[in-house]
XYZ file of C-alpha atoms in Angstrom:
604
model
C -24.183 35.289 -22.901
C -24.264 31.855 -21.481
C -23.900 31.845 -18.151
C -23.558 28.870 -15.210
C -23.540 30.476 -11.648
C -21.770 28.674 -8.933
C -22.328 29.372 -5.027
C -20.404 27.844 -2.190
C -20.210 28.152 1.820
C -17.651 26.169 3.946
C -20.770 24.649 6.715
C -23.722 23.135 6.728
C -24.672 25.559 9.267
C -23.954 28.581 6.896
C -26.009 26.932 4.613
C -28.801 26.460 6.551
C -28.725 29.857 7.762
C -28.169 32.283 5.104
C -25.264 32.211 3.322
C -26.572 29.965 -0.310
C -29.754 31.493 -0.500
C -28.273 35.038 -0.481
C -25.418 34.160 -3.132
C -28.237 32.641 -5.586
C -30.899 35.905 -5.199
C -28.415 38.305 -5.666
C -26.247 35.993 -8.484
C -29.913 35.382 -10.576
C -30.791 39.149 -10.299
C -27.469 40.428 -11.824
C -27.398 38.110 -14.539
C -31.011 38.757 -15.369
C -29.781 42.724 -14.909
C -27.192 41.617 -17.613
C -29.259 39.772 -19.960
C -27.727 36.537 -19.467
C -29.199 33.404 -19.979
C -28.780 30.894 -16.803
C -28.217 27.353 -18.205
C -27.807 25.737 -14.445
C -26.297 26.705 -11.365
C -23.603 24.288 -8.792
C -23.216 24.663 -4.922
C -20.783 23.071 -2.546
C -21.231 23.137 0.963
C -16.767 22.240 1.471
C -13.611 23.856 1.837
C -12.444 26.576 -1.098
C -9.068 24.572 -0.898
C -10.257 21.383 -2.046
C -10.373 20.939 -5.789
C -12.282 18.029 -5.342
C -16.066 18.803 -4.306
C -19.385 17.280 -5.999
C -20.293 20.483 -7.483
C -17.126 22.262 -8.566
C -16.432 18.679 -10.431
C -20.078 18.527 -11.655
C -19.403 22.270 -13.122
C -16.361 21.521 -14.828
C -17.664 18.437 -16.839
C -20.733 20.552 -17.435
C -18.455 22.856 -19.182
C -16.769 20.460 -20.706
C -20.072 19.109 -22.813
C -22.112 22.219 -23.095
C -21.382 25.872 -24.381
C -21.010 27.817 -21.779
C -19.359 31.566 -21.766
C -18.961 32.298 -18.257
C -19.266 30.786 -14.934
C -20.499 33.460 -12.377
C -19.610 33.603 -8.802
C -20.673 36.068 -5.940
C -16.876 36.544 -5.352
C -13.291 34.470 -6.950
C -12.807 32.930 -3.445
C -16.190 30.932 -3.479
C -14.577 29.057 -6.773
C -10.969 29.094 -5.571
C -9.009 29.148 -2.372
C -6.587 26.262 -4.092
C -3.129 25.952 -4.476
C -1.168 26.762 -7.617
C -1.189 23.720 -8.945
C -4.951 22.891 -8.727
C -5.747 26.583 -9.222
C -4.229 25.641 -12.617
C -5.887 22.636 -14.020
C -9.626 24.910 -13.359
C -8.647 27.788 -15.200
C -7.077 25.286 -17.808
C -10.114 23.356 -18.299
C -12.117 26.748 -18.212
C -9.884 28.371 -20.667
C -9.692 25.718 -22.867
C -13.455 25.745 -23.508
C -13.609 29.606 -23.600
C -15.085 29.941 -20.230
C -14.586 33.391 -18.464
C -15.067 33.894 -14.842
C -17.468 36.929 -13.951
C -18.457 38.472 -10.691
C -21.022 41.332 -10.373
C -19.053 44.154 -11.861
C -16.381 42.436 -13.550
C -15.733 39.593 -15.667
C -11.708 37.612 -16.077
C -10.976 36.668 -19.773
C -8.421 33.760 -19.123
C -7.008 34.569 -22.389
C -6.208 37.856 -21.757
C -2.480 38.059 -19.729
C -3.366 40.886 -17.469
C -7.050 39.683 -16.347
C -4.993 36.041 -15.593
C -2.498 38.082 -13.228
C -5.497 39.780 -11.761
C -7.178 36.491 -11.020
C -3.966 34.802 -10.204
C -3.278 37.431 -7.332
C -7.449 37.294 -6.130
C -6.472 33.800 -5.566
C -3.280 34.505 -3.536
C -5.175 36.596 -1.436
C -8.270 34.177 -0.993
C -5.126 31.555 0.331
C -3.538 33.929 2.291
C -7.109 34.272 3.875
C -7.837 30.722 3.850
C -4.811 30.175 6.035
C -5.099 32.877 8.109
C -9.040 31.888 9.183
C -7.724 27.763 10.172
C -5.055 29.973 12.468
C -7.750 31.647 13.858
C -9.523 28.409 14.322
C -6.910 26.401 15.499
C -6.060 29.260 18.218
C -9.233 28.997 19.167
C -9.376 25.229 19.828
C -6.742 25.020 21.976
C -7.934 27.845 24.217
C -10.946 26.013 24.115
C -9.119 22.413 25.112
C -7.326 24.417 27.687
C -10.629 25.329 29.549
C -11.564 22.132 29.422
C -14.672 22.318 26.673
C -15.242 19.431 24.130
C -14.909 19.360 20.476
C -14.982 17.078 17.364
C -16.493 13.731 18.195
C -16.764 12.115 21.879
C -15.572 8.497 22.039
C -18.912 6.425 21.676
C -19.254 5.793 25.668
C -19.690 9.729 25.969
C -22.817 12.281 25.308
C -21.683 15.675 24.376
C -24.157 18.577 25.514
C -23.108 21.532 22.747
C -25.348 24.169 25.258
C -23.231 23.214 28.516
C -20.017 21.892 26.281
C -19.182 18.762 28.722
C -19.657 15.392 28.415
C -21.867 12.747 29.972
C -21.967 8.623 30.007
C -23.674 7.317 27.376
C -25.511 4.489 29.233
C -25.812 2.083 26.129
C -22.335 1.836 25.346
C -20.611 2.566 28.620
C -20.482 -1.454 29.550
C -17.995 -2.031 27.457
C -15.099 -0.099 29.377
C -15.404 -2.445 32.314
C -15.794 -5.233 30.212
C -12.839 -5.202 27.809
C -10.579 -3.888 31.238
C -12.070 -7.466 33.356
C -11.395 -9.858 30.278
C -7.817 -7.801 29.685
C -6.393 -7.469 33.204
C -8.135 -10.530 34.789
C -8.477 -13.405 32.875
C -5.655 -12.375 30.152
C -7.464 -12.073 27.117
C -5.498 -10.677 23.799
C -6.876 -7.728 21.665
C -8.146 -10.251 18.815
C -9.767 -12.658 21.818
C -11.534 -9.548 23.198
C -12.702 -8.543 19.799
C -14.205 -11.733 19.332
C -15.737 -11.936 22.286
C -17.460 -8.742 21.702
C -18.706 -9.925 18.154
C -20.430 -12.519 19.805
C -22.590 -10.038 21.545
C -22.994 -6.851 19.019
C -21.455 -4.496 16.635
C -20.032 -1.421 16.835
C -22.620 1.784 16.489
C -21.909 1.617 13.144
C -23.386 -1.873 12.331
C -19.216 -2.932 12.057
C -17.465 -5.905 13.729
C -14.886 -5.202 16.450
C -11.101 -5.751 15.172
C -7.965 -5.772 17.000
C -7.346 -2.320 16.284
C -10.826 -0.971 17.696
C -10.224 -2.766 20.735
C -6.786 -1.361 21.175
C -7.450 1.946 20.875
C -10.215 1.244 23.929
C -7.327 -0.189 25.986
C -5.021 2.462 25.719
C -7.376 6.092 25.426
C -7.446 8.192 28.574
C -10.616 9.440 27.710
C -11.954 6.879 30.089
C -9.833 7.962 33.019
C -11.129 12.065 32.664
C -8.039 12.964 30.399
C -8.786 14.893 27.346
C -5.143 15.175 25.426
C -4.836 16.912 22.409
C -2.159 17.518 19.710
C -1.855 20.024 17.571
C -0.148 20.687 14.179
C 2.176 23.019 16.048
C 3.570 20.366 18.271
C 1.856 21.458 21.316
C 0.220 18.750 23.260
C -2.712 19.802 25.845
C -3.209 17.745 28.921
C -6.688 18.567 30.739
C -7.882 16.347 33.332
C -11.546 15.366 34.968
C -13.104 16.439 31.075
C -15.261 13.184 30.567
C -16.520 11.155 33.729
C -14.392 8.601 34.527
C -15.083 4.863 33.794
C -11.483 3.733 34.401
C -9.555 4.516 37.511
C -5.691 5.584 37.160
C -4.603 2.348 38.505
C -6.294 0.407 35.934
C -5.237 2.308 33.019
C -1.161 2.034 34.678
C -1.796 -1.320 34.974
C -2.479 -1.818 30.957
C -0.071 0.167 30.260
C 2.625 -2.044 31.838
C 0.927 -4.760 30.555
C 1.307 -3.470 27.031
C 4.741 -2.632 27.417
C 6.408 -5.738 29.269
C 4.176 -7.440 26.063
C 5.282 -5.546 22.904
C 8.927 -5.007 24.326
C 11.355 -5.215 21.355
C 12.995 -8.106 21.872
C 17.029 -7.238 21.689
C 18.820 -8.417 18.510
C 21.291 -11.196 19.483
C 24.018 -10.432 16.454
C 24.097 -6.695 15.405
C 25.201 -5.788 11.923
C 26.091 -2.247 10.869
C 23.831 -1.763 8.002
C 21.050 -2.807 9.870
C 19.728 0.146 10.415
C 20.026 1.618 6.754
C 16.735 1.290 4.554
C 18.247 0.005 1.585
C 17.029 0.063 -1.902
C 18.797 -1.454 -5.259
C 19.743 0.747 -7.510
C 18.347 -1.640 -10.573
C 14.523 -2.063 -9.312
C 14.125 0.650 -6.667
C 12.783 -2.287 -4.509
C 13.559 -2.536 -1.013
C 16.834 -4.780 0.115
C 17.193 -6.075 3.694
C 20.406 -7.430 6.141
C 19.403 -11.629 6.088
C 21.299 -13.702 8.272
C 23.099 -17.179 7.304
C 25.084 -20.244 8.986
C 24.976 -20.769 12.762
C 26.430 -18.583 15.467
C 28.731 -20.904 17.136
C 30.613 -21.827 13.512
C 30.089 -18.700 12.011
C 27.377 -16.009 10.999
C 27.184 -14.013 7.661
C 25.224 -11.398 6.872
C 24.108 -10.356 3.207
C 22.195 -7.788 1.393
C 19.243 -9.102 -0.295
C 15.881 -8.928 -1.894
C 13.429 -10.748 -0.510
C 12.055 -11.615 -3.386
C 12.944 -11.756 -7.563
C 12.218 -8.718 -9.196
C 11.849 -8.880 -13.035
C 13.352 -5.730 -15.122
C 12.218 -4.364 -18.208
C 14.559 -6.320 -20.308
C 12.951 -9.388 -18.590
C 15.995 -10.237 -16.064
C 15.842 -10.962 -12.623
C 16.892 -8.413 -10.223
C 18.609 -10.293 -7.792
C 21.609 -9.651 -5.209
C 23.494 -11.546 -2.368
C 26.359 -8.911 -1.301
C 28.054 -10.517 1.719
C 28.023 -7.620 4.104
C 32.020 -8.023 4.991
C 32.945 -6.987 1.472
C 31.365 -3.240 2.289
C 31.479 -2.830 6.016
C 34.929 -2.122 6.772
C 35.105 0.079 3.557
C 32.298 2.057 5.204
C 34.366 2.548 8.644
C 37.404 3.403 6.567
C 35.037 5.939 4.735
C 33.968 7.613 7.298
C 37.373 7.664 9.245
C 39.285 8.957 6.309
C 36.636 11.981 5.589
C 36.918 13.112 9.264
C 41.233 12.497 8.686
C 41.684 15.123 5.906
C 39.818 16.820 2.956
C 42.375 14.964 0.301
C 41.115 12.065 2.102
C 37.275 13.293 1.510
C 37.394 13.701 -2.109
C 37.579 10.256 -2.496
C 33.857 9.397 -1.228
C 32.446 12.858 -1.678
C 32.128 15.252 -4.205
C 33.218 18.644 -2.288
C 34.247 20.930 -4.999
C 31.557 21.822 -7.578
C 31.659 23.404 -11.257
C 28.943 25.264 -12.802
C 28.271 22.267 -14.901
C 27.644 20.493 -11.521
C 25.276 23.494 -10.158
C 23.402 23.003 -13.978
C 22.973 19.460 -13.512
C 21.376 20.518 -10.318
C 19.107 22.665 -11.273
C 18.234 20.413 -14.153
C 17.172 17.935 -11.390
C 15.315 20.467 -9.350
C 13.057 21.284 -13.079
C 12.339 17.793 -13.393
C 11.462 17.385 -10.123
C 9.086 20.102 -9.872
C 7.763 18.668 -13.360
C 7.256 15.262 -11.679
C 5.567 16.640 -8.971
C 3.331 18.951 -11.290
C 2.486 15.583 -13.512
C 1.687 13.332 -9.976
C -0.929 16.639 -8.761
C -1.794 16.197 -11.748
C -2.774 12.671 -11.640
C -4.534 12.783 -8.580
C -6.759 15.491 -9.668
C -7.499 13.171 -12.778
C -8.793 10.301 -10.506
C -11.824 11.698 -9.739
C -13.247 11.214 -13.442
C -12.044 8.124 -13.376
C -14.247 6.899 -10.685
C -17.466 9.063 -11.692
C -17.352 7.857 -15.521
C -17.477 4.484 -13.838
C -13.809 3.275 -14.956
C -12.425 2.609 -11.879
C -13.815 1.066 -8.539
C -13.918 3.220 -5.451
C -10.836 0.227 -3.906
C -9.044 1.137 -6.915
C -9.864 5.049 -6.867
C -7.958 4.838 -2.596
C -5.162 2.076 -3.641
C -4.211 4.659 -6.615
C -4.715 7.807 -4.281
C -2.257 6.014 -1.788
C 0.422 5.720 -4.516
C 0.319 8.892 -5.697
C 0.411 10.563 -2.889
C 3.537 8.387 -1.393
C 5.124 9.580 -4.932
C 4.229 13.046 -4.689
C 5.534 13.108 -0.972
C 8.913 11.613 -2.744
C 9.159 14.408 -5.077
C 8.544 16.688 -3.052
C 11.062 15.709 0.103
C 14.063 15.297 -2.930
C 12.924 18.539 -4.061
C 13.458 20.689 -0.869
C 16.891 18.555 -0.113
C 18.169 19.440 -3.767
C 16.759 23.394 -3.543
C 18.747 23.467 0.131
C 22.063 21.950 -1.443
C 21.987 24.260 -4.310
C 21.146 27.131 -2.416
C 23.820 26.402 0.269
C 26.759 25.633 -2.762
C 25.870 28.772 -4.101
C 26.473 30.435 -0.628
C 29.984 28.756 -0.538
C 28.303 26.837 2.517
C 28.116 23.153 1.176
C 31.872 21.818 1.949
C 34.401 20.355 4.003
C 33.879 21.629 7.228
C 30.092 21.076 7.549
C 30.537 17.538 6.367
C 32.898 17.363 9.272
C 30.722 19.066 11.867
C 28.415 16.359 10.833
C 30.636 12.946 10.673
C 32.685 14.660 13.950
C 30.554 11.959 16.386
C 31.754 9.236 14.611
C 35.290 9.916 15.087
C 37.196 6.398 16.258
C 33.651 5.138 16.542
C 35.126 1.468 15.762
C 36.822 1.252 18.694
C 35.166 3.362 21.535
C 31.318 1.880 20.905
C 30.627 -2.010 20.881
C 28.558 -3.633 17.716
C 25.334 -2.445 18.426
C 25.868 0.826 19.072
C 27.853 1.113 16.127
C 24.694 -0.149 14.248
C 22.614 2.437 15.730
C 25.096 5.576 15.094
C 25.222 4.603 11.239
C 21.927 3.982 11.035
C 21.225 7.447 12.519
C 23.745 8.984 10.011
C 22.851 7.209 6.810
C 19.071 6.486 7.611
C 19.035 5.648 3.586
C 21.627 4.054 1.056
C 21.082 2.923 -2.800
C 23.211 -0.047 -3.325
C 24.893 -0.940 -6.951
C 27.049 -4.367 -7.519
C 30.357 -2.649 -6.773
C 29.098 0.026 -4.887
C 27.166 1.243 -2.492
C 26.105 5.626 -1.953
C 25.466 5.814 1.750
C 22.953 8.949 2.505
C 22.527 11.562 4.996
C 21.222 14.865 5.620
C 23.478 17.847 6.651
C 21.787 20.856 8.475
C 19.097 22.424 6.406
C 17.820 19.354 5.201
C 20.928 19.038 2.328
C 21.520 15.782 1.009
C 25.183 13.959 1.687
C 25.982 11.155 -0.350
C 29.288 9.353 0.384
C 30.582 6.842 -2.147
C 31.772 3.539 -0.731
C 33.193 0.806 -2.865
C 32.161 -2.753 -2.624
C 34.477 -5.434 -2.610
C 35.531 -8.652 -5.178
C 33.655 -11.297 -3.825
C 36.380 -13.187 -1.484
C 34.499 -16.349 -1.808
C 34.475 -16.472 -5.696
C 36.651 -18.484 -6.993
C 36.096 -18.689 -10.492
C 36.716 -14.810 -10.002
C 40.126 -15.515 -8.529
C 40.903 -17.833 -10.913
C 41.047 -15.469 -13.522
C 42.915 -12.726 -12.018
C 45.252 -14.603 -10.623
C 46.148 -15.923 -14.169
C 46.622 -12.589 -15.493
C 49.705 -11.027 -12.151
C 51.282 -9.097 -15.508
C 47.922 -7.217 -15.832
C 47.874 -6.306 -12.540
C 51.264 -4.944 -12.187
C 50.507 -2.638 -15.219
C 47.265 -1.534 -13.670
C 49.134 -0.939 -10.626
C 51.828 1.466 -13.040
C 49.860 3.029 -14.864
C 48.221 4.486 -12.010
C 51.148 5.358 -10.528
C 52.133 7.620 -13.594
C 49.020 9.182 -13.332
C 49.432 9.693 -9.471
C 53.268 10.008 -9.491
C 52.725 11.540 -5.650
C 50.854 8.499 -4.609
C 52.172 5.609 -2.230
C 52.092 1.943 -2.761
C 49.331 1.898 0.255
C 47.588 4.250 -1.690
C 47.713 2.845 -5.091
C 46.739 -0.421 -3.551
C 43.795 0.878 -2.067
C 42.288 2.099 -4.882
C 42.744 -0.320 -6.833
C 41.239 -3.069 -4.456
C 44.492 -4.721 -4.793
C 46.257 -6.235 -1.407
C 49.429 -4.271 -0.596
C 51.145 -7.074 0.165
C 50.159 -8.503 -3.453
C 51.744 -5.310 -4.916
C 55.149 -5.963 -3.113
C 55.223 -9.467 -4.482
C 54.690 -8.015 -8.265
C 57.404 -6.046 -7.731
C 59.501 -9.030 -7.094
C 58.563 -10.828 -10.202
C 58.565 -8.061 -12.404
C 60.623 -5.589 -11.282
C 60.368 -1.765 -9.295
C 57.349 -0.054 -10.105
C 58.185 3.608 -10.977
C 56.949 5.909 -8.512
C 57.631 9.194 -6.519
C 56.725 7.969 -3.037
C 59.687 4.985 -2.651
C 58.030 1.949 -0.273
C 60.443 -0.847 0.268
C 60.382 -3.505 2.318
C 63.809 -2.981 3.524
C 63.710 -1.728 6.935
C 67.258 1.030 6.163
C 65.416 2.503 3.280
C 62.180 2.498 5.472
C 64.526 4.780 8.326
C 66.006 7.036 5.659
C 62.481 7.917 4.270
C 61.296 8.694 8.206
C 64.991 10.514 8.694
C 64.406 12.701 5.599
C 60.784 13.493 6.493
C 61.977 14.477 10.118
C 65.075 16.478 8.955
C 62.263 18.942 7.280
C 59.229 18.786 9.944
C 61.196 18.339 13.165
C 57.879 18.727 15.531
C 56.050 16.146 13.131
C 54.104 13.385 15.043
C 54.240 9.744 14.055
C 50.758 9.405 12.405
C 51.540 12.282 10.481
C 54.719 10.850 9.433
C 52.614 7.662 8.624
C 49.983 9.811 6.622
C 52.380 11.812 3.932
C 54.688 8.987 3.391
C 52.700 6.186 3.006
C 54.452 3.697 5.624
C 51.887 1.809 8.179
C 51.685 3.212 11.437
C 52.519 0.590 13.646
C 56.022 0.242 10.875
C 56.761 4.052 12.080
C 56.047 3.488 15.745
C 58.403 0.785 15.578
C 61.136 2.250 13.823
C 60.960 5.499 15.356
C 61.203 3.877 18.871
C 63.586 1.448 18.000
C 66.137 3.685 16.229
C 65.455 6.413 18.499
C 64.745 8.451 15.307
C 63.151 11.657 17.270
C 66.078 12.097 19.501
């Protein structure tokens, strides 16, 4: 057989030592043992996890153009310690060019179902390994950070002594501490003046100019008062101090510090708005919309949902919107009032009750999801080519990296949010009363906070929202990262005229619209009906006038007697009954049952 033999160690200093010459001797013996004949041999000196490494990539395009029947390794975890979906695409591109993988003693047909499981689960264990030896590490770096010894790379002022592990000035670059701190806390000097002033005499170590961020990151590191802080993956956050020698004193580093702050200090936002705080994107283009400000304070501010700029669409439209933020706002307050008020009230921005259709159609998002985010691994793992054939630029091989891993990072968020929601409907936990627990804070929120802090609370409960032109789905997170969507309607455009116009040349339609429903809702009130059909209550009444009674269950008048039997009646069968109750199952305003029940003494 043909054979390519592949060796790999994670260091350079395993390399150095032993670990590649061992794997090749004893990888060259056995296939000369076997009567193989070696066409070349690959090494990587990286991480098993990676997929992408010079030599693995060099073996698979080798592969690719040559006849090769077997690619031999001292062990499956030199070729693979990679995830399932990169673990994949190799033993794809091996097995579709008839590759096997062979170790001494045993050789994996990919073809064959029960050699694939075998590998499959040597390549669960090598991860399980894999992840298991960067705990291991990562315990031992912060025990080491805790006793105060060095590790990865020293700020350029510092020497790092590997025998003694501590840290020493590095005389030819410790003058620029003192300098950047005199120009910054003495004679004022910004981050971009003090980078400039530093290009005029050299460049950094590595032959680059200073920029604003380099010189920033020198302003505000406590590596140059003795403070060596680390974080760790795990959240923990070590604090050791007198580590390096110190070329800034406490007081100096306080000093910029306050300086920074009093500088970069948000400044406050003069006219709040409650969407503010809601990243908004259009439903059309997927772009980003933002809260712009018109008019002049003193005679009146608007606020409107926009794009800031013209997005084409496929069809060759422009994507535009201007949504004056009054026609939505107070339907979000009501939205949120009424869904903390009662579950019937719920059901009109959320969908609370769900049908095994509605569990399908979620699962059917979940596969396409996890097919998305198969096709985007996919994708990046196809980059690589691109860039080595020559195709693509090494700018465009990053900008298209960046993308795809935003995307995948997409997918993959939307994924675990629609696995929790399904997983929690199916446990019967996904309903009323956790929406509540989670809406509970913004109970009367409209009246006990002022503007701003209104802004913040919605922001903080619908940190996202996809807007449509008559609607807008307002999104949160429950507990267990599951996705809440709330409905909320948009309103006509008030300012429109040419829409007014036209339905206020067509009352007779409206009074049907307004019946119909009511035969299809014979318990609903006039309030009611009015409010979902974006129609003004008082608007109703006057229909009524000019084309007669509208037939419904729920009788609202305008007459105050017929108003007092309705409230009489109601009382005669729920004696204890308080007046917003009253209010709530019969459809008459509150403040029209306050009145009436004080005035007639109606409770006595």
């Amino acid at each position: 057989m043909k054979a390519v033999l592949y060796y790999r160690v994670s260091t350079k200093l395993q390399e150095d030592k032993y670990s590649l010459k061992a794997q090749k001797e004893e990888l060259t013996k056995y296939a000369d043992s076997q009567g193989w004949e070696i066409l070349s041999e690959f090494k990587d000196v990286d991480s098993g996890g990676k997929l992408d490494k010079e030599g693995l990539n060099a073996l698979m395009d080798y592969v690719e153009d040559h006849s090769v029947d077997v690619v031999l390794c001292i062990d499956q975890d030199r070729l693979s310690r990679l995830d399932t979906v990169n673990w994949e695409f190799l033993k794809d591109v091996l097995r579709e060019n008839g590759v096997k993988i062979a170790e001494p003693g045993s050789i994996v047909d990919l073809t064959n179902e029960d050699d694939e499981f075998i590998s499959d689960i040597k390549n669960l264990i090598a991860k399980r390994e894999k992840r298991a030896i960067v705990r291991r590490m990562m315990r031992g770096k912060r025990q080491r950070t805790r006793e105060g010894k060095g590790w990865g790379a020293p700020p350029i002022e510092y020497n790092y002594d590997k025998n003694t592990s501590t840290y020493s000035v590095n005389d030819t670059w410790s003058w620029i501490i003192p300098f950047i701190d005199e120009l910054y806390l003495e004679k004022g000097y910004s981050d971009t003046q003090i980078a400039k002033e530093l290009n005029a005499i050299t460049k950094t170590p590595r032959g680059k100019r200073w920029s604003e961020a380099s010189v920033r990151q020198k302003l505000t590191n406590e590596a140059y008062c003795g403070r060596m802080i680390k974080t760790f993956s795990n959240g923990e956050t070590i604090v050791v101090e007198d580590v390096y020698p110190r070329l800034r004193t406490d007081e100096q580093q306080q000093k910029i510090l306050e300086k920074r702050k009093s500088k970069f200090r948000r400044k406050p936002e003069s006219t709040p708005q409650l969407l503010r705080r809601v990243n908004m994107t259009c439903a059309y283009c997927g772009r980003k919309l933002s809260i712009h400000m018109s008019g002049i304070k003193q005679y009146g501010v608007h606020f409107y949902i926009i794009h800031n700029k013209q997005e084409r669409l496929t069809d060759g439209s422009k994507c535009t919107f201007n949504i004056n933020t009054i026609r939505v706002e107070q339907n979000i307050i009501r939205a949120v009032k009424d869904i903390i008020k009662g579950e019937d009230f719920a059901k009109a921005y959320i969908q609370l009750d769900h049908s095994p259709e509605d569990l399908q159609l979620l699962e059917s998002g979940i596969k396409t999801l996890t097919k998305a985010k198969t096709d985007t691994h996919a994708k990046i793992d196809r980059l690589l080519p691109l860039y080595l054939d020559g195709s693509w630029s090494k700018e465009q091989l990053d900008q298209q990296k960046i993308l795809l891993e935003n995307e995948l990072k997409t997918h993959d968020q939307r994924l675990k949010q629609l696995t929790n929601k399904r997983d929690l409907i199916k446990a019967n936990l996904f309903n009323y009363e956790a929406v509540v627990d989670y809406l509970g804070v913004a109970a009367r929120f409209d009246t006990l906070l002022d503007k701003e802090d209104q802004m913040h609370l919605i922001g903080r409960l619908f940190p996202q929202a996809v807007v449509y032109e008559d609607h807008i789905i307002m999104q949160g997170l429950l507990t267990n990262n599951v996705p809440l969507e709330i409905r909320v309607p948009i309103d006509p455009n008030p300012y429109d005229r040419k829409q007014h116009s036209r339905t206020d040349r067509d009352p007779k339609g409206k009074y049907e619209r307004v019946q119909l429903y009511l035969k299809d809702n014979p318990d609903a009130s006039l309030r009611v009906a009015a409010k979902e059909l974006g129609i003004a209550e008082s608007t109703i009444y006057r229909l009524e006038k000019k084309f007669g009674p509208l037939e419904h269950g729920v009788i609202l008048e305008q007459d105050a007697a017929k108003k007092i039997e309705i409230i009489k009646a109601y009382l005669k069968e729920n004696p204890g009954a308080i007046n917003n109750q009253i209010s709530r199952d019969t459809g008459l305003a509150k403040t029209t049952v306050n009145r009436l029940v004080k005035r007639y003494n109606l409770k006595k």
